Coordinates of C-alpha atoms and ligand atoms in Angstrom, one line a residue:
M1 CA 31.7 17.9 -39.9
M2 CA 29.5 17.4 -37.9
L3 CA 29.3 15.1 -34.9
R4 CA 28.2 11.6 -37.1
T5 CA 28.4 10.2 -40.1
F6 CA 25.0 11.3 -41.1
R7 CA 22.1 13.7 -40.9
Q8 CA 20.7 13.8 -37.1
H9 CA 18.3 17.5 -37.4
R10 CA 16.2 18.0 -40.6
I11 CA 14.2 20.6 -38.2
R12 CA 17.0 21.7 -35.3
T13 CA 19.2 24.1 -37.7
T14 CA 23.2 23.1 -36.6
D15 CA 26.2 24.0 -37.8
T16 CA 29.6 22.6 -38.0
L17 CA 32.3 24.3 -34.9
D18 CA 35.9 23.1 -37.0
G19 CA 37.8 24.1 -38.5
F20 CA 40.6 26.6 -36.6
W21 CA 39.7 27.7 -33.8
Q22 CA 42.2 30.7 -31.9
C23 CA 44.5 29.5 -29.3
A24 CA 46.6 30.5 -26.9
V25 CA 49.1 27.7 -25.4
G26 CA 50.2 26.9 -21.6
A27 CA 53.5 26.9 -23.3
D28 CA 54.1 29.6 -25.7
I29 CA 53.2 32.0 -21.9
P30 CA 55.1 29.9 -18.9
G31 CA 53.8 30.7 -15.5
R32 CA 49.8 31.9 -16.3
K33 CA 47.6 29.9 -15.4
K34 CA 44.9 32.7 -15.3
K35 CA 43.4 33.1 -20.0
P36 CA 45.3 34.5 -22.0
S37 CA 44.6 37.9 -23.4
L38 CA 46.2 37.3 -26.3
Y39 CA 45.6 34.1 -29.2
P40 CA 48.3 34.2 -31.4
R41 CA 48.1 30.6 -33.0
H42 CA 45.1 29.4 -35.3
V43 CA 44.0 25.8 -34.6
H44 CA 42.2 23.7 -36.8
V45 CA 39.6 21.6 -35.0
P46 CA 39.9 19.0 -33.8
C47 CA 42.7 18.3 -33.3
S48 CA 45.7 16.6 -30.8
W49 CA 48.7 19.9 -30.3
E50 CA 51.6 17.9 -30.2
M51 CA 50.4 17.1 -34.0
I52 CA 51.4 21.0 -34.4
P53 CA 55.0 22.0 -34.0
G54 CA 57.3 22.6 -30.9
L55 CA 53.7 21.0 -29.2
E56 CA 55.1 17.3 -29.8
S57 CA 55.4 16.7 -25.8
Y58 CA 53.4 19.4 -24.0
R59 CA 50.9 18.8 -21.5
G60 CA 49.7 22.0 -19.0
T61 CA 47.2 23.8 -20.6
A62 CA 45.6 25.6 -23.7
W63 CA 42.9 28.3 -24.7
F64 CA 40.8 27.6 -27.4
K65 CA 38.5 31.1 -28.9
K66 CA 36.2 30.8 -31.4
K67 CA 32.7 33.9 -31.9
I68 CA 29.9 32.1 -31.7
P69 CA 26.4 33.1 -33.4
H70 CA 22.9 32.9 -31.6
K71 CA 19.5 32.5 -32.7
T72 CA 16.8 34.8 -31.5
G73 CA 14.5 32.9 -30.2
F74 CA 16.0 29.8 -29.5
A75 CA 18.9 29.2 -26.5
T76 CA 22.4 27.0 -28.2
R77 CA 24.1 24.6 -27.6
L78 CA 27.5 23.4 -27.9
V79 CA 28.1 19.2 -28.3
F80 CA 31.9 18.2 -28.1
G81 CA 32.1 14.9 -29.6
G82 CA 35.2 15.0 -27.4
V83 CA 37.8 17.1 -25.6
S84 CA 41.1 15.9 -24.1
H85 CA 41.2 15.4 -21.2
T86 CA 39.7 18.5 -19.0
A87 CA 38.3 21.7 -20.2
N88 CA 36.2 24.7 -18.8
V89 CA 33.9 26.2 -21.2
Y90 CA 33.4 29.9 -20.3
V91 CA 31.0 32.2 -22.6
D92 CA 31.1 35.8 -22.6
K93 CA 33.8 35.5 -19.6
K94 CA 30.8 33.9 -17.7
H95 CA 32.1 29.8 -16.4
R96 CA 29.2 27.4 -18.6
G97 CA 30.5 23.9 -17.9
S98 CA 33.1 21.7 -17.8
H99 CA 33.8 18.2 -18.7
Y100 CA 36.3 15.3 -17.7
D101 CA 37.5 12.2 -19.4
A102 CA 38.7 12.5 -23.5
Y103 CA 37.0 9.6 -25.0
T104 CA 33.1 10.7 -24.0
P105 CA 30.9 13.8 -26.0
W106 CA 29.0 16.4 -23.6
S107 CA 27.4 19.6 -24.3
I108 CA 26.9 22.6 -22.6
L109 CA 22.9 25.6 -22.9
I110 CA 23.9 28.8 -23.4
S111 CA 20.7 32.0 -23.1
S112 CA 21.1 34.4 -25.3
G113 CA 18.8 36.4 -24.8
K114 CA 19.3 39.6 -27.1
K115 CA 23.1 38.6 -28.1
E116 CA 23.7 38.8 -32.1
S117 CA 27.3 35.7 -30.8
S118 CA 29.1 35.7 -27.4
E119 CA 32.6 34.7 -27.0
C120 CA 33.2 31.6 -26.5
I121 CA 37.0 30.2 -24.3
V122 CA 37.1 25.9 -23.9
E123 CA 40.3 25.9 -21.7
V124 CA 41.3 22.6 -22.3
D125 CA 44.7 20.0 -19.7
N126 CA 45.7 17.1 -20.3
S127 CA 47.7 17.2 -17.9
F128 CA 48.0 15.0 -14.5
G129 CA 47.6 14.7 -11.4
E130 CA 45.8 14.4 -8.6
H131 CA 41.9 15.4 -10.0
S132 CA 42.6 13.2 -12.6
A133 CA 41.4 9.2 -11.4
L134 CA 41.7 7.2 -15.0
H135 CA 43.4 9.2 -17.8
I136 CA 47.0 8.8 -16.2
P137 CA 50.4 7.8 -17.7
N138 CA 49.8 5.2 -19.5
D139 CA 50.2 2.6 -22.0
Y140 CA 49.0 4.5 -24.2
Y141 CA 48.8 8.5 -24.9
T142 CA 46.9 10.7 -23.2
Y143 CA 47.1 13.5 -25.3
G144 CA 45.7 17.5 -25.5
G145 CA 43.2 19.8 -27.4
I146 CA 39.5 19.7 -28.7
T147 CA 40.1 16.8 -30.6
R148 CA 36.9 15.7 -31.8
P149 CA 34.9 17.0 -34.3
V150 CA 32.7 19.9 -32.2
E151 CA 28.8 21.1 -33.2
I152 CA 26.2 24.3 -33.1
Q153 CA 22.5 23.7 -32.1
Y154 CA 19.7 26.1 -31.8
V155 CA 17.4 24.3 -29.6
P156 CA 13.7 25.7 -28.4
D157 CA 12.0 26.2 -25.2
V158 CA 11.4 22.1 -26.0
Y159 CA 13.8 20.1 -27.0
I160 CA 14.4 16.5 -27.6
E161 CA 17.7 15.7 -25.7
S162 CA 18.0 12.2 -26.3
V163 CA 15.8 8.9 -28.3
H164 CA 17.4 5.2 -27.4
A165 CA 15.7 2.5 -29.1
T166 CA 15.6 -1.4 -28.0
P167 CA 15.1 -3.8 -31.4
C168 CA 12.9 -6.9 -29.8
R169 CA 12.8 -10.6 -32.0
R170 CA 9.7 -10.9 -31.1
K171 CA 8.9 -14.7 -31.7
N172 CA 6.9 -14.5 -35.3
G173 CA 10.8 -13.5 -36.5
G174 CA 9.8 -9.9 -36.8
W175 CA 10.2 -7.0 -34.6
S176 CA 9.8 -4.5 -31.8
L177 CA 11.4 -1.8 -30.6
N178 CA 11.1 -0.4 -27.6
V179 CA 11.9 3.7 -27.2
E180 CA 13.3 6.4 -25.0
I181 CA 13.0 10.0 -25.2
Q182 CA 13.6 12.3 -23.4
L183 CA 12.6 15.7 -23.7
H184 CA 13.6 19.0 -22.5
N185 CA 12.1 21.5 -20.9
R186 CA 14.2 24.5 -20.2
T187 CA 11.2 27.3 -19.6
G188 CA 10.6 28.3 -16.0
R189 CA 7.1 27.1 -17.3
L190 CA 5.0 23.3 -17.9
L191 CA 4.8 23.0 -21.5
E192 CA 2.9 21.4 -23.1
R193 CA 4.0 19.3 -26.8
S194 CA 3.4 15.7 -28.1
V195 CA 6.5 13.2 -30.7
R196 CA 6.4 11.6 -34.0
V197 CA 7.3 8.6 -34.4
E198 CA 9.0 7.5 -37.8
I199 CA 11.0 4.2 -38.2
A200 CA 10.8 1.9 -41.9
G201 CA 7.4 4.0 -43.3
Q202 CA 6.0 3.7 -40.5
S203 CA 4.8 7.0 -38.0
C204 CA 3.7 6.4 -35.0
E205 CA 2.6 9.7 -31.7
L206 CA 3.5 10.6 -28.2
G207 CA 1.1 12.7 -26.1
P208 CA -0.1 15.4 -25.3
V209 CA 2.6 14.6 -22.8
S210 CA 3.2 18.3 -20.5
V211 CA 6.8 18.6 -19.7
R212 CA 7.3 21.1 -15.8
A213 CA 9.4 23.4 -15.6
N214 CA 13.3 22.7 -15.8
D215 CA 12.1 19.2 -16.3
I216 CA 13.2 15.9 -18.0
Y217 CA 10.1 14.2 -19.2
T218 CA 10.8 10.6 -20.9
A219 CA 8.5 9.0 -22.8
T220 CA 8.7 5.6 -24.2
K221 CA 7.2 3.9 -26.1
K222 CA 6.8 -0.4 -27.7
I223 CA 7.1 0.3 -31.7
T224 CA 6.2 -2.9 -33.7
V225 CA 8.2 -2.8 -36.5
D226 CA 7.0 -4.5 -39.4
G227 CA 9.4 -5.3 -42.8
V228 CA 12.4 -4.6 -42.1
A229 CA 15.1 -6.8 -42.7
S230 CA 18.7 -6.9 -39.8
W231 CA 21.5 -5.5 -39.0
S232 CA 24.4 -8.8 -39.0
P233 CA 28.0 -8.1 -40.4
Q234 CA 26.8 -9.6 -43.5
S235 CA 24.1 -8.0 -44.2
P236 CA 24.6 -4.6 -42.2
R237 CA 21.2 -2.5 -42.9
L238 CA 20.6 0.6 -40.7
Y239 CA 17.4 2.7 -40.7
L240 CA 16.8 5.7 -39.2
L241 CA 14.5 6.3 -36.4
S242 CA 13.5 9.7 -36.7
T243 CA 11.7 11.7 -34.1
V244 CA 9.8 15.2 -34.2
L245 CA 8.9 17.7 -31.5
L246 CA 5.2 19.0 -32.5
E247 CA 3.9 22.1 -31.0
D248 CA 0.4 22.2 -31.1
D249 CA 0.5 20.9 -34.5
R250 CA 4.3 22.6 -35.4
E251 CA 7.4 20.5 -36.0
V252 CA 9.7 22.5 -33.9
D253 CA 12.5 20.1 -33.4
D254 CA 14.1 16.8 -34.4
L255 CA 16.3 14.3 -33.3
I256 CA 17.6 11.3 -36.1
D257 CA 19.2 8.6 -35.2
R258 CA 20.5 5.2 -37.0
I259 CA 19.3 1.4 -36.0
G260 CA 20.1 -1.7 -37.1
F261 CA 17.5 -4.4 -36.2
R262 CA 19.2 -7.2 -33.8
E263 CA 19.4 -9.1 -30.3
V264 CA 22.6 -9.8 -28.9
R265 CA 21.8 -12.6 -26.4
V266 CA 24.5 -15.2 -23.9
K267 CA 23.9 -19.1 -23.8
G268 CA 25.3 -21.1 -22.1
K269 CA 29.1 -20.7 -23.9
E270 CA 28.1 -18.9 -26.6
I271 CA 27.4 -15.5 -28.0
L272 CA 24.2 -15.3 -29.9
L273 CA 24.0 -13.1 -32.7
N274 CA 19.7 -13.0 -33.7
G275 CA 19.6 -16.5 -32.8
E276 CA 22.1 -17.1 -34.2
S277 CA 25.9 -18.2 -32.5
I278 CA 28.6 -16.1 -33.8
R279 CA 32.7 -16.4 -33.2
L280 CA 34.5 -13.1 -32.4
R281 CA 37.6 -12.2 -34.9
G282 CA 39.5 -8.7 -34.5
Y283 CA 41.6 -6.5 -33.4
N284 CA 43.1 -4.0 -29.7
R285 CA 42.5 -0.4 -31.6
H286 CA 43.0 2.4 -29.7
E287 CA 42.8 5.5 -31.7
D288 CA 46.5 7.2 -32.2
H289 CA 48.2 8.2 -35.3
P290 CA 51.9 10.2 -36.0
Q291 CA 50.0 12.8 -37.9
F292 CA 47.4 13.0 -36.2
G293 CA 46.9 11.9 -32.0
C294 CA 43.6 10.9 -31.8
S295 CA 42.5 13.2 -33.8
I296 CA 41.6 10.6 -36.5
P297 CA 39.8 12.1 -40.2
V298 CA 36.8 9.5 -41.3
E299 CA 39.1 8.4 -43.6
G300 CA 41.6 7.1 -41.4
M301 CA 39.1 5.0 -39.5
V302 CA 37.8 3.2 -42.6
A303 CA 41.2 2.5 -44.1
D304 CA 41.4 1.0 -40.6
L305 CA 38.3 -0.8 -40.8
N306 CA 39.4 -1.8 -43.8
I307 CA 42.6 -3.3 -43.6
I308 CA 40.4 -5.0 -40.3
G309 CA 38.2 -6.6 -42.8
D310 CA 41.2 -7.4 -45.0
L311 CA 42.4 -9.5 -42.7
G312 CA 39.1 -11.7 -42.1
C313 CA 37.9 -10.1 -38.8
N314 CA 34.0 -8.6 -37.3
F315 CA 35.0 -7.2 -34.2
V316 CA 37.4 -4.8 -32.7
R317 CA 37.1 -3.8 -30.1
T318 CA 37.3 -0.3 -29.0
S319 CA 41.2 -0.4 -25.8
H320 CA 40.5 0.9 -23.2
Y321 CA 37.9 3.7 -24.3
P322 CA 34.3 5.0 -25.5
N323 CA 35.5 5.4 -29.4
D324 CA 35.3 8.7 -31.7
M325 CA 30.8 8.6 -32.7
R326 CA 31.5 8.5 -36.0
F327 CA 34.2 5.2 -35.7
L328 CA 30.7 3.3 -34.2
D329 CA 28.8 4.8 -36.9
L330 CA 31.2 3.4 -39.4
C331 CA 31.5 -0.6 -37.4
D332 CA 27.0 0.1 -38.1
E333 CA 28.1 0.8 -41.9
M334 CA 30.2 -1.8 -42.4
G335 CA 29.4 -4.9 -40.6
F336 CA 31.7 -4.9 -37.7
F337 CA 30.8 -6.8 -34.7
V338 CA 32.0 -3.6 -31.4
W339 CA 33.0 -4.5 -27.4
E340 CA 32.9 -0.5 -26.2
E341 CA 34.9 0.4 -22.9
S342 CA 34.8 2.7 -20.3
H343 CA 38.0 4.4 -19.3
T344 CA 39.9 2.3 -17.7
R345 CA 43.2 0.8 -18.0
T346 CA 44.6 -0.6 -14.7
V347 CA 43.8 2.1 -12.6
D348 CA 43.8 2.8 -8.5
F349 CA 40.9 2.3 -6.7
R350 CA 41.8 4.1 -4.0
H351 CA 41.9 7.7 -6.2
P352 CA 39.5 10.2 -4.7
K353 CA 37.8 11.2 -8.0
F354 CA 37.9 7.3 -9.4
E355 CA 34.1 6.6 -7.9
S356 CA 32.8 10.1 -9.1
Q357 CA 35.6 9.9 -12.6
I358 CA 34.6 6.1 -13.3
E359 CA 30.6 6.9 -13.1
A360 CA 30.5 9.6 -14.8
V361 CA 32.5 8.5 -18.1
T362 CA 30.6 4.6 -17.9
R363 CA 26.8 6.7 -18.2
E364 CA 28.1 8.9 -21.0
M365 CA 29.3 5.6 -22.9
V366 CA 26.0 4.4 -22.7
E367 CA 23.9 7.6 -23.1
W368 CA 25.8 8.3 -25.7
H369 CA 26.2 4.9 -28.1
F370 CA 22.9 3.6 -27.3
N371 CA 21.9 2.9 -30.2
H372 CA 24.6 1.7 -32.5
P373 CA 24.1 -2.2 -33.3
S374 CA 28.2 -2.4 -34.2
I375 CA 27.8 -2.8 -30.5
I376 CA 28.0 -5.5 -28.5
I377 CA 28.9 -5.8 -25.2
W378 CA 29.9 -3.0 -23.2
G379 CA 33.3 -3.5 -21.5
C380 CA 34.5 -2.0 -17.9
L381 CA 38.1 -1.9 -16.0
N382 CA 41.0 -3.6 -17.6
E383 CA 43.1 -4.8 -15.9
C384 CA 42.1 -3.5 -13.1
E385 CA 41.6 -5.3 -8.8
S386 CA 40.2 -8.3 -9.3
E387 CA 41.8 -9.9 -6.8
T388 CA 39.8 -8.9 -3.5
R389 CA 37.1 -7.7 -1.7
F390 CA 38.0 -3.9 -2.2
G391 CA 38.0 -3.8 -6.0
R392 CA 35.1 -6.6 -6.1
K393 CA 32.4 -4.1 -4.7
H394 CA 34.4 -1.4 -7.9
H395 CA 33.4 -4.3 -10.5
K396 CA 30.7 -5.0 -8.7
K397 CA 29.4 -0.9 -8.9
V398 CA 30.6 -0.6 -12.8
I399 CA 28.9 -2.9 -14.2
D400 CA 25.7 -2.5 -12.3
L401 CA 25.3 1.2 -14.1
I402 CA 26.1 -0.7 -17.4
R403 CA 23.6 -2.8 -16.8
S404 CA 20.7 -0.3 -15.1
L405 CA 21.4 1.8 -18.6
D406 CA 21.0 -0.6 -20.6
P407 CA 19.4 -4.3 -20.0
S408 CA 19.9 -5.7 -23.6
R409 CA 23.9 -5.8 -23.7
P410 CA 26.0 -8.6 -22.7
V411 CA 28.8 -7.5 -20.4
S412 CA 32.4 -7.7 -19.4
F413 CA 35.7 -7.3 -17.9
A414 CA 39.6 -8.0 -19.0
D415 CA 40.6 -9.0 -16.9
N416 CA 44.3 -11.1 -15.9
R417 CA 44.4 -12.0 -12.7
Y418 CA 43.7 -15.4 -14.1
S419 CA 42.4 -17.8 -10.7
N420 CA 43.3 -15.0 -7.6
D421 CA 40.0 -13.5 -9.8
I422 CA 37.4 -13.0 -7.5
C423 CA 34.8 -10.8 -9.6
F424 CA 33.6 -12.7 -13.0
D425 CA 30.3 -14.2 -10.9
L426 CA 29.1 -10.9 -12.4
V427 CA 29.6 -10.6 -15.9
D428 CA 28.0 -12.0 -19.3
I429 CA 30.7 -12.9 -19.9
V430 CA 34.3 -13.7 -19.1
S431 CA 37.5 -12.0 -20.9
M432 CA 40.9 -13.2 -20.2
N433 CA 44.2 -10.7 -21.3
I434 CA 47.4 -14.2 -22.4
Y435 CA 50.6 -12.9 -22.9
T436 CA 51.4 -16.4 -23.0
G437 CA 54.6 -16.8 -25.3
W438 CA 55.5 -12.4 -24.8
Y439 CA 56.0 -11.8 -21.1
K440 CA 56.2 -15.3 -19.9
K441 CA 56.7 -19.1 -21.4
R442 CA 57.1 -19.9 -25.1
P443 CA 54.8 -19.4 -28.7
E444 CA 54.1 -23.7 -28.2
D445 CA 52.7 -23.5 -24.2
V446 CA 50.3 -21.7 -25.6
G447 CA 47.8 -24.5 -25.8
A448 CA 48.7 -25.8 -22.2
H449 CA 48.5 -22.5 -21.1
I450 CA 44.9 -21.9 -22.3
D451 CA 43.9 -24.9 -21.0
T452 CA 44.6 -24.9 -17.3
L453 CA 42.8 -21.7 -17.0
I454 CA 39.7 -23.3 -18.9
K455 CA 39.8 -26.0 -16.0
W456 CA 40.3 -23.9 -13.3
L457 CA 37.1 -21.7 -15.0
N458 CA 35.0 -24.6 -14.9
G459 CA 35.8 -26.7 -11.7
K460 CA 34.4 -26.0 -8.1
K461 CA 37.2 -23.3 -7.5
S462 CA 36.2 -21.0 -10.0
S463 CA 34.8 -17.8 -9.0
G464 CA 32.0 -17.6 -11.5
G465 CA 33.2 -17.7 -14.8
K466 CA 32.2 -21.8 -15.3
G467 CA 30.2 -22.6 -18.2
K468 CA 29.8 -19.4 -19.3
P469 CA 31.2 -17.3 -22.2
L470 CA 34.8 -17.2 -22.8
I471 CA 36.9 -14.2 -24.9
I472 CA 40.7 -14.4 -25.1
S473 CA 40.8 -10.5 -25.6
E474 CA 43.8 -9.7 -25.5
F475 CA 48.0 -11.9 -26.7
G476 CA 49.8 -11.2 -29.2
A477 CA 53.6 -10.2 -29.5
G478 CA 55.6 -6.4 -29.6
A479 CA 57.7 -6.5 -33.0
E480 CA 60.0 -3.5 -35.0
Y481 CA 58.6 -2.3 -37.5
G482 CA 61.8 -3.7 -40.3
C483 CA 63.3 -6.4 -37.6
R484 CA 64.1 -9.1 -38.8
H485 CA 66.7 -11.9 -37.7
R486 CA 66.6 -15.2 -38.5
S487 CA 67.3 -16.4 -35.1
R488 CA 63.3 -15.3 -34.1
M489 CA 64.9 -13.5 -30.6
H490 CA 61.7 -11.0 -29.2
W491 CA 61.1 -7.4 -31.2
S492 CA 61.9 -9.2 -34.2
E493 CA 58.6 -9.7 -36.6
E494 CA 59.7 -13.9 -36.6
Y495 CA 59.1 -13.8 -33.7
Q496 CA 55.8 -11.8 -33.3
C497 CA 55.0 -14.1 -36.2
D498 CA 55.6 -17.4 -34.1
I499 CA 53.3 -16.0 -31.7
L500 CA 50.0 -14.9 -33.3
D501 CA 50.4 -18.2 -35.8
E502 CA 50.5 -20.2 -32.0
S503 CA 47.8 -18.2 -30.9
L504 CA 45.1 -18.2 -33.5
R505 CA 45.9 -21.5 -35.0
V506 CA 44.4 -22.5 -30.5
Y507 CA 42.5 -20.0 -29.4
L508 CA 40.5 -20.0 -33.5
N509 CA 39.5 -23.1 -33.3
H510 CA 39.0 -24.1 -29.1
S511 CA 35.3 -25.3 -29.0
D512 CA 35.5 -22.9 -24.8
I513 CA 36.9 -19.2 -26.6
C514 CA 34.0 -17.3 -28.4
G515 CA 36.6 -14.8 -29.2
A516 CA 40.2 -14.0 -30.2
C517 CA 40.7 -10.2 -29.1
I518 CA 45.3 -9.6 -31.4
W519 CA 46.7 -7.3 -29.3
Q520 CA 46.6 -5.0 -31.2
F521 CA 45.6 -3.5 -34.3
S522 CA 48.7 -0.9 -34.8
D523 CA 51.5 0.1 -33.1
V524 CA 51.2 3.3 -30.8
R525 CA 52.3 5.6 -28.8
V526 CA 53.0 5.2 -24.7
T527 CA 53.2 7.3 -22.4
E528 CA 57.1 9.4 -22.1
E529 CA 56.6 9.7 -18.3
K530 CA 59.6 6.2 -16.2
R531 CA 57.5 4.3 -15.7
W532 CA 58.0 0.1 -17.3
W533 CA 56.8 1.0 -20.5
A534 CA 58.6 3.7 -21.4
T535 CA 61.3 1.8 -21.5
R536 CA 59.5 0.2 -24.8
P537 CA 61.4 0.4 -27.9
R538 CA 60.9 4.2 -29.4
T539 CA 58.6 4.4 -26.5
M540 CA 55.3 2.9 -28.7
N541 CA 53.8 -0.3 -27.5
N542 CA 55.1 -2.3 -30.9
K543 CA 52.4 -4.8 -30.8
G544 CA 50.5 -3.6 -33.8
T545 CA 49.9 -6.0 -37.0
V546 CA 50.4 -2.9 -39.0
D547 CA 53.3 0.2 -38.0
E548 CA 51.6 2.8 -36.3
Y549 CA 52.0 4.7 -40.6
R550 CA 49.7 1.8 -41.1
R551 CA 52.4 0.0 -42.9
P552 CA 51.9 -4.3 -42.8
K553 CA 54.4 -6.1 -40.5
L554 CA 55.0 -9.4 -41.2
C555 CA 52.7 -11.7 -39.7
Y556 CA 50.3 -9.2 -41.9
D557 CA 49.3 -12.4 -43.9
I558 CA 49.0 -15.4 -40.9
V559 CA 46.9 -13.5 -39.5
K560 CA 45.6 -13.0 -43.0
R561 CA 45.8 -17.1 -43.9
R562 CA 44.4 -18.1 -39.9
M563 CA 42.0 -15.1 -39.2
H564 CA 40.9 -16.3 -42.8
E565 CA 39.8 -20.2 -42.4
A566 CA 38.0 -19.9 -39.6
R567 CA 35.3 -17.5 -40.8
K568 CA 36.0 -20.3 -43.6
H569 CA 34.3 -22.4 -40.5
H570 CA 32.8 -20.9 -39.1
G571 CA 30.8 -18.1 -40.8
V572 CA 30.5 -15.2 -40.1
Ligands
LIG601 C1 47.3 -4.6 -21.2 C2 46.8 -4.0 -21.5 C3 47.2 -3.2 -22.5 C4 48.4 -3.0 -23.0 C5 49.1 -5.0 -23.3 C6 50.3 -5.3 -23.7 O1 46.7 -5.7 -21.2 O2 45.6 -4.2 -21.2 O3 46.4 -2.1 -23.0 O4 48.9 -2.7 -21.8 O5 49.1 -6.0 -22.1 O6 51.4 -4.0 -24.5 O7 51.4 -5.6 -22.5

């Protein structure tokens, strides 16, 4: 399986590195910190090692080894879709790169010289501690392994590093595209190249440009594109954007991405897609499955989206981290709106690694996922310290970073400090996680509770959220699959029905609310460490509408009815 659901190169030679890797697991050799000499296991990549019998809750280090072929005259580029959560890469015993955070792609470049092949070792660590500010014991599970696909690519002296395209609606209803292309010169010489951009049967050239030695050159171009259909959930029309690198007149490299023509804007309390108001109805989803850990195969992703679609939803929040690019591809193809979130669930801003790690993961998320039309909101910093001056400083920094990387999408964070929050002025969309009826109050209090919050939001003492769109980014209730009781007690499927039914009745029909996102799609595993969430039954977050095997709970049909009614009423 490749990193994406479609072919990204016709000129650049690429191959998958998925399949069996030799592997040594720290659990088999206690006390060992250095690279092992024997690799007794064969582990199929991508995988979460907790799926291997005997390693169900292993937290530590494992080494993955594979022989990688080179290609004369080209550098070898390894692209990792995701390694959970810290990786060190050694090629022919030399340390060639490292990466922190499970949820973003990254790459390393190897000059092979005259070698035909090399030995590549990826050291993977999923432990918690001082070295990790974002992966911490949490209300979800940090799995271990090379958890997403890996690709090998062969790149020439100058190659296309990335392409970002921003569609802009013209006054006459047509489209233009702002394209930014990064060319990487990996040699010590100044080199001249040009680039051809092809989109929807149109073609234009940029250059010649001189790319300095060991440097990145950014070329930009505004292209007017005629005769294209726009992207929307009802009609998710996609186009291939092909960039071809030319040396003299010879095609030497390429990069193909897929885009959709759509524009997202915020106007008053509304979110507009191509000028039309939209309502978001959806789910928070973790990458989690009892048979695959976080390495859900593409068929499983499609199955999840089919369920979400059947439920009448049009929206997925990738709580609480950037998702596998194939999942985002599927959302583009199947017409789902996405709130993609940088990696955070209630972390300590004072952790010495926090600033550098949040900056890196946020930067990588926007850079790698820039072109997905399905992503209409960038999210960050779920339930963090948004009520202090110190916390505000950090919110501002991350939000400013996202805006500097992509000014075209609205930004939000999911708040749980409510009227103590002092950060709503920083975002385009106000979002709140509210568990009325579950942690506090009763299901029948949902309406009164949200009205009190909205009154505060629009009142004099509000922190700047007044007049902005409002999304209820989480609400829900835990229910153990199969736990039915006429008392409708906590943890029964009946009580989950009561909370979801009333919450959806209120939120989907409220004129001040433009999005309702249920917590959560499926039941998920939580970290076993002794934190309060480890007291959850089965050490799982049981608020799924389907259980971990995707078996529908009693609430399924209630959610489906409410969501479909709302769709009929509001369109989209
Ligand atoms: C929070 C958090 C989720 C989950 C949820 C819950 O709001 O954002 O990750 O922990 O609450 O189940 O309580």
